mmCIF file of C-alpha atoms in Angstrom:
data_model
loop_
_atom_site.group_PDB
_atom_site.id
_atom_site.type_symbol
_atom_site.label_atom_id
_atom_site.label_comp_id
_atom_site.label_asym_id
_atom_site.label_seq_id
_atom_site.Cartn_x
_atom_site.Cartn_y
_atom_site.Cartn_z
ATOM 1 C CA MET J 270 102.457 80.687 85.215
ATOM 2 C CA ARG J 271 100.477 78.923 87.935
ATOM 3 C CA THR J 272 101.208 81.813 90.300
ATOM 4 C CA LEU J 273 100.092 84.430 87.781
ATOM 5 C CA ARG J 274 96.965 82.499 86.843
ATOM 6 C CA GLY J 275 96.106 82.239 90.537
ATOM 7 C CA MET J 276 96.584 85.986 90.994
ATOM 8 C CA LYS J 277 94.320 86.630 88.002
ATOM 9 C CA ARG J 278 91.594 84.408 89.480
ATOM 10 C CA ARG J 279 91.790 86.242 92.810
ATOM 11 C CA GLY J 280 91.851 89.654 91.148
ATOM 12 C CA ASP J 281 95.350 90.410 92.467
ATOM 13 C CA ALA J 282 97.376 92.568 90.077
ATOM 14 C CA PHE J 283 100.990 91.540 89.439
ATOM 15 C CA ALA J 284 103.959 93.816 88.760
ATOM 16 C CA CYS J 285 106.286 93.614 85.761
ATOM 17 C CA LEU J 286 109.338 95.650 84.778
ATOM 18 C CA THR J 287 111.932 95.532 82.050
ATOM 19 C CA CYS J 288 115.370 94.442 83.223
ATOM 20 C CA TYR J 289 118.657 93.971 81.420
ATOM 21 C CA ASP J 290 121.302 92.806 83.931
ATOM 22 C CA ALA J 291 121.817 90.399 86.825
ATOM 23 C CA THR J 292 122.357 93.061 89.492
ATOM 24 C CA SER J 293 119.122 94.920 88.748
ATOM 25 C CA ALA J 294 117.302 91.578 88.506
ATOM 26 C CA ARG J 295 118.510 90.603 91.975
ATOM 27 C CA TRP J 296 117.163 93.787 93.553
ATOM 28 C CA LEU J 297 113.877 93.788 91.647
ATOM 29 C CA ASP J 298 113.371 90.127 92.542
ATOM 30 C CA ARG J 299 113.867 90.982 96.216
ATOM 31 C CA ALA J 300 111.341 93.800 95.787
ATOM 32 C CA GLY J 301 108.692 91.259 94.799
ATOM 33 C CA VAL J 302 108.347 92.136 91.102
ATOM 34 C CA GLU J 303 106.653 89.078 89.602
ATOM 35 C CA VAL J 304 107.764 89.362 85.945
ATOM 36 C CA LEU J 305 111.027 90.685 84.493
ATOM 37 C CA LEU J 306 111.012 91.381 80.750
ATOM 38 C CA ILE J 307 114.286 91.594 78.887
ATOM 39 C CA GLY J 308 112.739 93.932 76.355
ATOM 40 C CA ASP J 309 114.126 94.942 73.005
ATOM 41 C CA THR J 310 114.129 98.394 74.605
ATOM 42 C CA ALA J 311 117.634 97.329 75.657
ATOM 43 C CA ALA J 312 118.629 98.543 72.182
ATOM 44 C CA GLU J 313 117.839 102.064 73.388
ATOM 45 C CA MET J 314 118.458 101.843 77.147
ATOM 46 C CA ILE J 315 121.653 99.743 77.092
ATOM 47 C CA LEU J 316 123.149 99.893 73.599
ATOM 48 C CA GLY J 317 122.336 103.528 72.817
ATOM 49 C CA TYR J 318 120.385 103.035 69.604
ATOM 50 C CA GLU J 319 117.381 105.197 68.756
ATOM 51 C CA ARG J 320 115.142 102.283 67.733
ATOM 52 C CA THR J 321 114.157 98.978 69.308
ATOM 53 C CA ILE J 322 114.557 97.194 65.965
ATOM 54 C CA ASP J 323 118.341 97.472 66.268
ATOM 55 C CA MET J 324 118.434 94.890 69.079
ATOM 56 C CA PRO J 325 120.698 91.959 68.061
ATOM 57 C CA LEU J 326 119.396 88.463 68.872
ATOM 58 C CA GLU J 327 122.725 87.304 70.321
ATOM 59 C CA ILE J 328 122.809 90.177 72.784
ATOM 60 C CA ALA J 329 119.144 89.655 73.672
ATOM 61 C CA ILE J 330 119.906 86.041 74.552
ATOM 62 C CA ALA J 331 122.950 87.023 76.626
ATOM 63 C CA LEU J 332 121.023 89.692 78.563
ATOM 64 C CA THR J 333 118.146 87.280 79.188
ATOM 65 C CA ALA J 334 120.557 84.731 80.646
ATOM 66 C CA ALA J 335 122.067 87.467 82.829
ATOM 67 C CA VAL J 336 118.670 88.393 84.258
ATOM 68 C CA ARG J 337 117.928 84.714 84.876
ATOM 69 C CA ARG J 338 121.109 84.426 86.931
ATOM 70 C CA GLY J 339 120.052 87.409 89.039
ATOM 71 C CA ALA J 340 116.375 86.511 89.514
ATOM 72 C CA ARG J 341 115.583 83.659 91.884
ATOM 73 C CA ARG J 342 111.806 83.880 91.950
ATOM 74 C CA ALA J 343 110.507 86.188 89.237
ATOM 75 C CA MET J 344 109.307 84.973 85.855
ATOM 76 C CA VAL J 345 111.837 85.868 83.148
ATOM 77 C CA MET J 346 110.371 86.860 79.777
ATOM 78 C CA GLY J 347 112.613 87.255 76.742
ATOM 79 C CA ASP J 348 111.613 89.679 73.993
ATOM 80 C CA MET J 349 112.122 88.288 70.496
ATOM 81 C CA PRO J 350 113.942 90.992 68.492
ATOM 82 C CA PHE J 351 112.942 92.364 65.112
ATOM 83 C CA LEU J 352 113.231 89.774 62.311
ATOM 84 C CA SER J 353 114.119 86.964 64.743
ATOM 85 C CA TYR J 354 110.662 85.438 64.171
ATOM 86 C CA HIS J 355 109.686 86.734 60.747
ATOM 87 C CA CYS J 356 111.906 84.806 58.321
ATOM 88 C CA GLY J 357 110.269 81.386 58.203
ATOM 89 C CA ASP J 358 108.779 79.161 60.869
ATOM 90 C CA ASP J 359 111.793 76.871 61.220
ATOM 91 C CA GLU J 360 114.182 79.735 61.912
ATOM 92 C CA SER J 361 111.637 81.475 64.149
ATOM 93 C CA VAL J 362 111.056 78.388 66.308
ATOM 94 C CA GLY J 363 114.806 77.814 66.478
ATOM 95 C CA ASN J 364 115.454 81.377 67.645
ATOM 96 C CA ALA J 365 112.703 81.148 70.259
ATOM 97 C CA GLY J 366 114.151 77.849 71.411
ATOM 98 C CA ARG J 367 117.535 79.498 71.877
ATOM 99 C CA MET J 368 115.883 82.164 74.004
ATOM 100 C CA MET J 369 114.472 79.379 76.188
ATOM 101 C CA THR J 370 117.630 77.234 76.383
ATOM 102 C CA GLU J 371 120.615 79.585 76.128
ATOM 103 C CA GLY J 372 118.729 82.541 77.597
ATOM 104 C CA GLN J 373 116.890 80.455 80.209
ATOM 105 C CA ALA J 374 113.676 82.406 79.596
ATOM 106 C CA ASP J 375 110.412 81.134 81.032
ATOM 107 C CA VAL J 376 108.385 82.833 78.278
ATOM 108 C CA VAL J 377 109.170 84.528 74.970
ATOM 109 C CA LYS J 378 107.263 87.598 73.785
ATOM 110 C CA LEU J 379 106.287 88.266 70.188
ATOM 111 C CA GLU J 380 104.847 91.492 68.811
ATOM 112 C CA ALA J 381 102.073 89.903 66.798
ATOM 113 C CA ASP J 382 98.666 90.129 65.221
ATOM 114 C CA ALA J 383 96.278 87.360 64.162
ATOM 115 C CA SER J 384 98.456 86.474 61.180
ATOM 116 C CA PHE J 385 101.079 85.119 63.599
ATOM 117 C CA ALA J 386 98.651 82.566 65.075
ATOM 118 C CA PRO J 387 100.066 79.617 63.078
ATOM 119 C CA LEU J 388 103.591 80.448 64.302
ATOM 120 C CA VAL J 389 102.403 80.737 67.913
ATOM 121 C CA GLU J 390 100.656 77.392 67.526
ATOM 122 C CA ARG J 391 103.828 75.767 66.241
ATOM 123 C CA MET J 392 105.926 77.276 69.033
ATOM 124 C CA THR J 393 103.398 76.041 71.569
ATOM 125 C CA ARG J 394 103.552 72.510 70.111
ATOM 126 C CA SER J 395 107.334 72.731 70.509
ATOM 127 C CA GLY J 396 106.970 73.507 74.220
ATOM 128 C CA ILE J 397 107.745 77.214 73.953
ATOM 129 C CA ALA J 398 105.611 79.446 76.175
ATOM 130 C CA VAL J 399 104.540 82.545 74.231
ATOM 131 C CA CYS J 400 103.278 85.958 75.303
ATOM 132 C CA GLY J 401 101.469 87.725 72.469
ATOM 133 C CA HIS J 402 102.059 91.496 72.293
ATOM 134 C CA VAL J 403 99.164 93.388 70.662
ATOM 135 C CA GLY J 404 98.070 96.998 70.314
ATOM 136 C CA SER J 405 100.900 99.413 69.646
ATOM 137 C CA ARG J 406 103.846 97.369 68.356
ATOM 138 C CA PRO J 407 107.122 99.339 68.321
ATOM 139 C CA GLN J 408 108.783 96.925 65.880
ATOM 140 C CA THR J 409 106.330 98.092 63.191
ATOM 141 C CA ALA J 410 106.779 101.805 63.956
ATOM 142 C CA ALA J 411 108.365 102.420 60.548
ATOM 143 C CA LEU J 412 105.002 101.737 58.908
ATOM 144 C CA ALA J 413 103.412 104.622 60.812
ATOM 145 C CA GLY J 414 106.392 106.959 60.772
ATOM 146 C CA GLY J 415 107.199 106.567 64.473
ATOM 147 C CA TYR J 416 105.966 105.292 67.813
ATOM 148 C CA GLY J 417 102.358 105.953 68.739
ATOM 149 C CA SER J 418 99.193 104.663 70.315
ATOM 150 C CA ALA J 419 96.702 102.190 68.857
ATOM 151 C CA GLY J 420 93.026 101.291 69.112
ATOM 152 C CA ARG J 421 91.721 104.850 68.933
ATOM 153 C CA THR J 422 89.201 104.116 66.199
ATOM 154 C CA ALA J 423 86.438 101.543 66.407
ATOM 155 C CA GLY J 424 87.884 99.479 63.576
ATOM 156 C CA ASP J 425 91.399 99.457 65.017
ATOM 157 C CA ALA J 426 90.078 98.584 68.474
ATOM 158 C CA GLU J 427 88.069 95.665 67.081
ATOM 159 C CA ARG J 428 91.143 94.383 65.243
ATOM 160 C CA ILE J 429 93.296 94.498 68.387
ATOM 161 C CA VAL J 430 90.743 92.516 70.374
ATOM 162 C CA ALA J 431 90.519 89.984 67.540
ATOM 163 C CA ASP J 432 94.332 89.720 67.465
ATOM 164 C CA ALA J 433 94.402 88.948 71.199
ATOM 165 C CA VAL J 434 91.712 86.290 70.861
ATOM 166 C CA ALA J 435 93.479 84.645 67.915
ATOM 167 C CA LEU J 436 96.819 84.506 69.751
ATOM 168 C CA GLU J 437 95.256 82.963 72.849
ATOM 169 C CA GLN J 438 93.455 80.385 70.737
ATOM 170 C CA ALA J 439 96.786 79.559 69.089
ATOM 171 C CA GLY J 440 98.256 78.765 72.501
ATOM 172 C CA ALA J 441 99.696 82.002 73.909
ATOM 173 C CA VAL J 442 99.955 81.641 77.679
ATOM 174 C CA MET J 443 99.925 85.403 78.278
ATOM 175 C CA LEU J 444 99.076 88.591 76.443
ATOM 176 C CA LEU J 445 100.476 92.116 76.566
ATOM 177 C CA VAL J 446 98.644 95.164 75.239
ATOM 178 C CA GLU J 447 100.436 98.473 74.710
ATOM 179 C CA ALA J 448 99.284 102.085 74.384
ATOM 180 C CA VAL J 449 95.550 101.634 73.849
ATOM 181 C CA PRO J 450 92.501 103.269 75.453
ATOM 182 C CA ALA J 451 91.471 101.536 78.668
ATOM 183 C CA VAL J 452 88.217 100.331 77.126
ATOM 184 C CA VAL J 453 90.157 98.276 74.563
ATOM 185 C CA ALA J 454 92.095 96.495 77.295
ATOM 186 C CA GLU J 455 88.847 95.861 79.137
ATOM 187 C CA ARG J 456 87.372 94.234 76.025
ATOM 188 C CA ILE J 457 90.427 92.007 75.722
ATOM 189 C CA LEU J 458 89.987 90.984 79.354
ATOM 190 C CA GLY J 459 86.398 90.060 78.643
ATOM 191 C CA ALA J 460 87.239 88.095 75.494
ATOM 192 C CA THR J 461 90.269 86.119 76.741
ATOM 193 C CA SER J 462 91.190 84.048 79.791
ATOM 194 C CA VAL J 463 94.993 84.208 80.044
ATOM 195 C CA PRO J 464 96.794 86.856 82.144
ATOM 196 C CA LEU J 465 96.892 90.234 80.392
ATOM 197 C CA ILE J 466 99.767 92.672 80.980
ATOM 198 C CA GLY J 467 99.186 96.329 80.185
ATOM 199 C CA ILE J 468 101.483 99.229 79.413
ATOM 200 C CA GLY J 469 99.726 102.503 78.841
ATOM 201 C CA ALA J 470 96.456 100.552 78.633
ATOM 202 C CA GLY J 471 94.578 101.574 81.761
ATOM 203 C CA PRO J 472 94.412 100.071 85.262
ATOM 204 C CA ALA J 473 92.179 97.042 84.618
ATOM 205 C CA CYS J 474 94.866 94.700 83.231
ATOM 206 C CA ASP J 475 95.980 91.729 85.337
ATOM 207 C CA GLY J 476 99.568 93.003 85.341
ATOM 208 C CA GLN J 477 101.313 96.295 84.628
ATOM 209 C CA ILE J 478 104.730 96.840 83.072
ATOM 210 C CA LEU J 479 107.035 99.811 82.548
ATOM 211 C CA VAL J 480 110.532 100.280 81.219
ATOM 212 C CA LEU J 481 112.685 100.288 84.357
ATOM 213 C CA HIS J 482 114.569 103.421 83.308
ATOM 214 C CA ASP J 483 111.276 105.312 82.935
ATOM 215 C CA LEU J 484 110.193 104.217 86.411
ATOM 216 C CA VAL J 485 113.390 105.264 88.182
ATOM 217 C CA GLY J 486 113.932 108.559 86.378
ATOM 218 C CA MET J 487 116.805 107.685 84.062
ATOM 219 C CA THR J 488 115.194 108.710 80.770
ATOM 220 C CA GLU J 489 115.018 112.254 79.460
ATOM 221 C CA ALA J 490 111.492 112.052 78.024
ATOM 222 C CA PRO J 491 109.459 109.153 79.439
ATOM 223 C CA PRO J 492 106.162 108.290 77.712
ATOM 224 C CA ARG J 493 102.998 109.975 78.928
ATOM 225 C CA PHE J 494 101.786 106.843 80.744
ATOM 226 C CA ALA J 495 104.972 106.411 82.826
ATOM 227 C CA SER J 496 104.978 107.951 86.300
ATOM 228 C CA ARG J 497 108.339 108.029 88.081
ATOM 229 C CA SER J 498 108.941 106.353 91.430
ATOM 230 C CA ALA J 499 112.500 107.678 91.829
ATOM 231 C CA ALA J 500 114.988 110.157 90.363
ATOM 232 C CA LEU J 501 118.033 107.938 89.975
ATOM 233 C CA GLY J 502 119.287 109.886 86.976
ATOM 234 C CA ASP J 503 119.712 112.995 89.110
ATOM 235 C CA ALA J 504 121.178 110.917 91.942
ATOM 236 C CA LEU J 505 123.658 109.244 89.583
ATOM 237 C CA ALA J 506 124.771 112.579 88.168
ATOM 238 C CA GLU J 507 125.252 113.971 91.676
ATOM 239 C CA ALA J 508 127.256 110.901 92.683
ATOM 240 C CA GLY J 509 129.468 111.474 89.653
ATOM 241 C CA ARG J 510 129.968 115.126 90.582
ATOM 242 C CA ASP J 511 130.815 114.148 94.164
ATOM 243 C CA TRP J 512 133.407 111.661 92.918
ATOM 244 C CA VAL J 513 134.982 114.342 90.730
ATOM 245 C CA ARG J 514 135.239 116.656 93.769
ATOM 246 C CA ARG J 515 136.769 113.926 95.940
ATOM 247 C CA VAL J 516 139.322 113.000 93.294
ATOM 248 C CA ARG J 517 140.321 116.663 92.784
ATOM 249 C CA ALA J 518 140.765 117.046 96.554
ATOM 250 C CA ARG J 519 142.714 113.753 96.800
ATOM 251 C CA SER J 520 140.223 112.648 99.425
ATOM 252 C CA ILE J 521 138.789 109.507 97.868
ATOM 253 C CA GLY J 522 137.606 107.970 101.134
ATOM 254 C CA GLY J 523 137.276 104.294 101.910
ATOM 255 C CA GLU J 524 139.669 102.167 103.922
ATOM 256 C CA ALA J 525 143.262 101.945 102.724
ATOM 257 C CA TYR J 526 145.199 98.693 102.503
ATOM 258 C CA GLN J 527 148.154 98.267 104.896
ATOM 259 C CA MET J 528 151.295 96.224 104.496
ATOM 260 C CA ARG J 529 151.698 93.188 106.710
ATOM 261 C CA GLU J 530 153.536 93.574 110.001
ATOM 262 C CA GLY J 531 157.256 94.032 109.491
ATOM 263 C CA GLU J 532 156.988 94.290 105.691
ATOM 264 C CA LEU J 533 156.949 98.092 105.577
ATOM 265 C CA GLU J 534 160.371 98.314 107.187
ATOM 266 C CA ALA J 535 161.767 95.731 104.773
ATOM 267 C CA PHE J 536 160.244 97.578 101.824
ATOM 268 C CA GLU J 537 161.740 100.902 102.956
ATOM 269 C CA ARG J 538 165.155 99.346 103.384
ATOM 270 C CA ALA J 539 164.996 97.886 99.875
ATOM 271 C CA MET J 540 163.444 100.959 98.280
ATOM 272 C CA PRO J 541 163.912 104.330 99.992
ATOM 273 C CA ALA J 542 161.415 107.144 99.608
ATOM 274 C CA ALA J 543 163.041 108.198 96.323
ATOM 275 C CA GLY J 544 161.544 105.044 94.851
ATOM 276 C CA LEU J 545 164.817 103.424 93.665
ATOM 277 C CA PRO J 546 166.781 100.489 95.056
ATOM 278 C CA ARG J 547 169.933 101.345 96.935
ATOM 279 C CA ASP J 548 172.039 100.505 93.861
ATOM 280 C CA GLY J 549 170.332 103.407 92.051
ATOM 281 C CA ASN J 550 168.643 101.345 89.317
ATOM 282 C CA ALA J 551 164.892 101.008 88.732
ATOM 283 C CA PRO J 552 163.502 97.492 89.137
ATOM 284 C CA GLY J 553 164.024 95.373 86.037
ATOM 285 C CA VAL J 554 166.399 97.851 84.325
ATOM 286 C CA ASP J 555 170.184 97.373 84.240
ATOM 287 C CA SER J 556 172.734 100.176 84.504
ATOM 288 C CA ARG J 557 172.636 100.741 80.739
ATOM 289 C CA GLY J 558 168.864 101.342 80.814
ATOM 290 C CA ALA J 559 168.006 98.101 79.002
ATOM 291 C CA ASP J 560 165.135 95.973 80.208
ATOM 292 C CA SER J 561 166.705 93.110 82.131
ATOM 293 C CA ARG J 562 163.507 91.183 82.867
#
C-alpha cells in the first residue's frame, strides 16, 4: 500500500491484472505488474461457468493462496465471491479473514455501494484491508438482466461517486471503478484520496486492470474496453495442432532417456526383443496364467 500511495502522489500509474495460478503469478510478477487480483472471473475463466456469481469461496481462497505462492513482490488482492459477505457481518468478517489468513491476500475486494459502509468499517477495525468496487458490479447483474455499464445518467453517476466517498470514509484502502464514463472516474479521483483502479473507466485512474485472458487473447469476445497485447489463444491452438502432428508421425522430439552403462545388455539377456523372459512367461504370471505377484 505504501508503494501504491507513493505512485499515486507522484502521478505514476500502476498496472493490475487478474491472475488465478502460481505459474502465471510468477511471470506477471517478474513483468512488474504491481497488483494481482484473484477475481471471481475465475468462475468463468477457470471453472467454465457463465456467471461470476458461481465462484465458490473455498476455491477462491485456494486460488488466492496459489497466486501468493507465485508472486514475490506484487500485491495480492482476493475477490470476495457472491454471498460471502452478504449474510451477516459476523460471517462476512470471518470469510474476509479467511481470505487474508488461508488465502494470504494483502487486500480483499468487495463489490459495494454506500450501504456496505458499516461492514467495511467493521472489517477495517478487524485489520482487514478492503478495496471497494463501485460502478458496474457484475455480482448484481441479475437485477439488470445481464452485464453492462454504469454511470451513464447524471443521477447514477452522482450515486457512484457518493458510493466511493462513503467506502473510503468507512476505511477502504483502495477503490475500483468498473465500466463508467471517464468523467465519472475523474470525479471519484477528485472526491477521494486513496488509490483508484479503473477497468473500462478511462485513462485517468491511478491504476488499470484487465482480465488476464482478455489481455492475452484467450477469450472469444473480450469487452469493448479490453485491447489485446498477445494472441495466446491462437498460439495455444497451434501448439496443440503441432503436438497432434508430431504424435501421429511418432516424432515427439525431446531427449530420450538411456539405460545405465552395461544395463542394456543385461536387460536384453533377461528379456529378448519378443518381450518375454527366456522361460517364456510374462513377468509376474506363472505357467498357468495366474498372477503370481
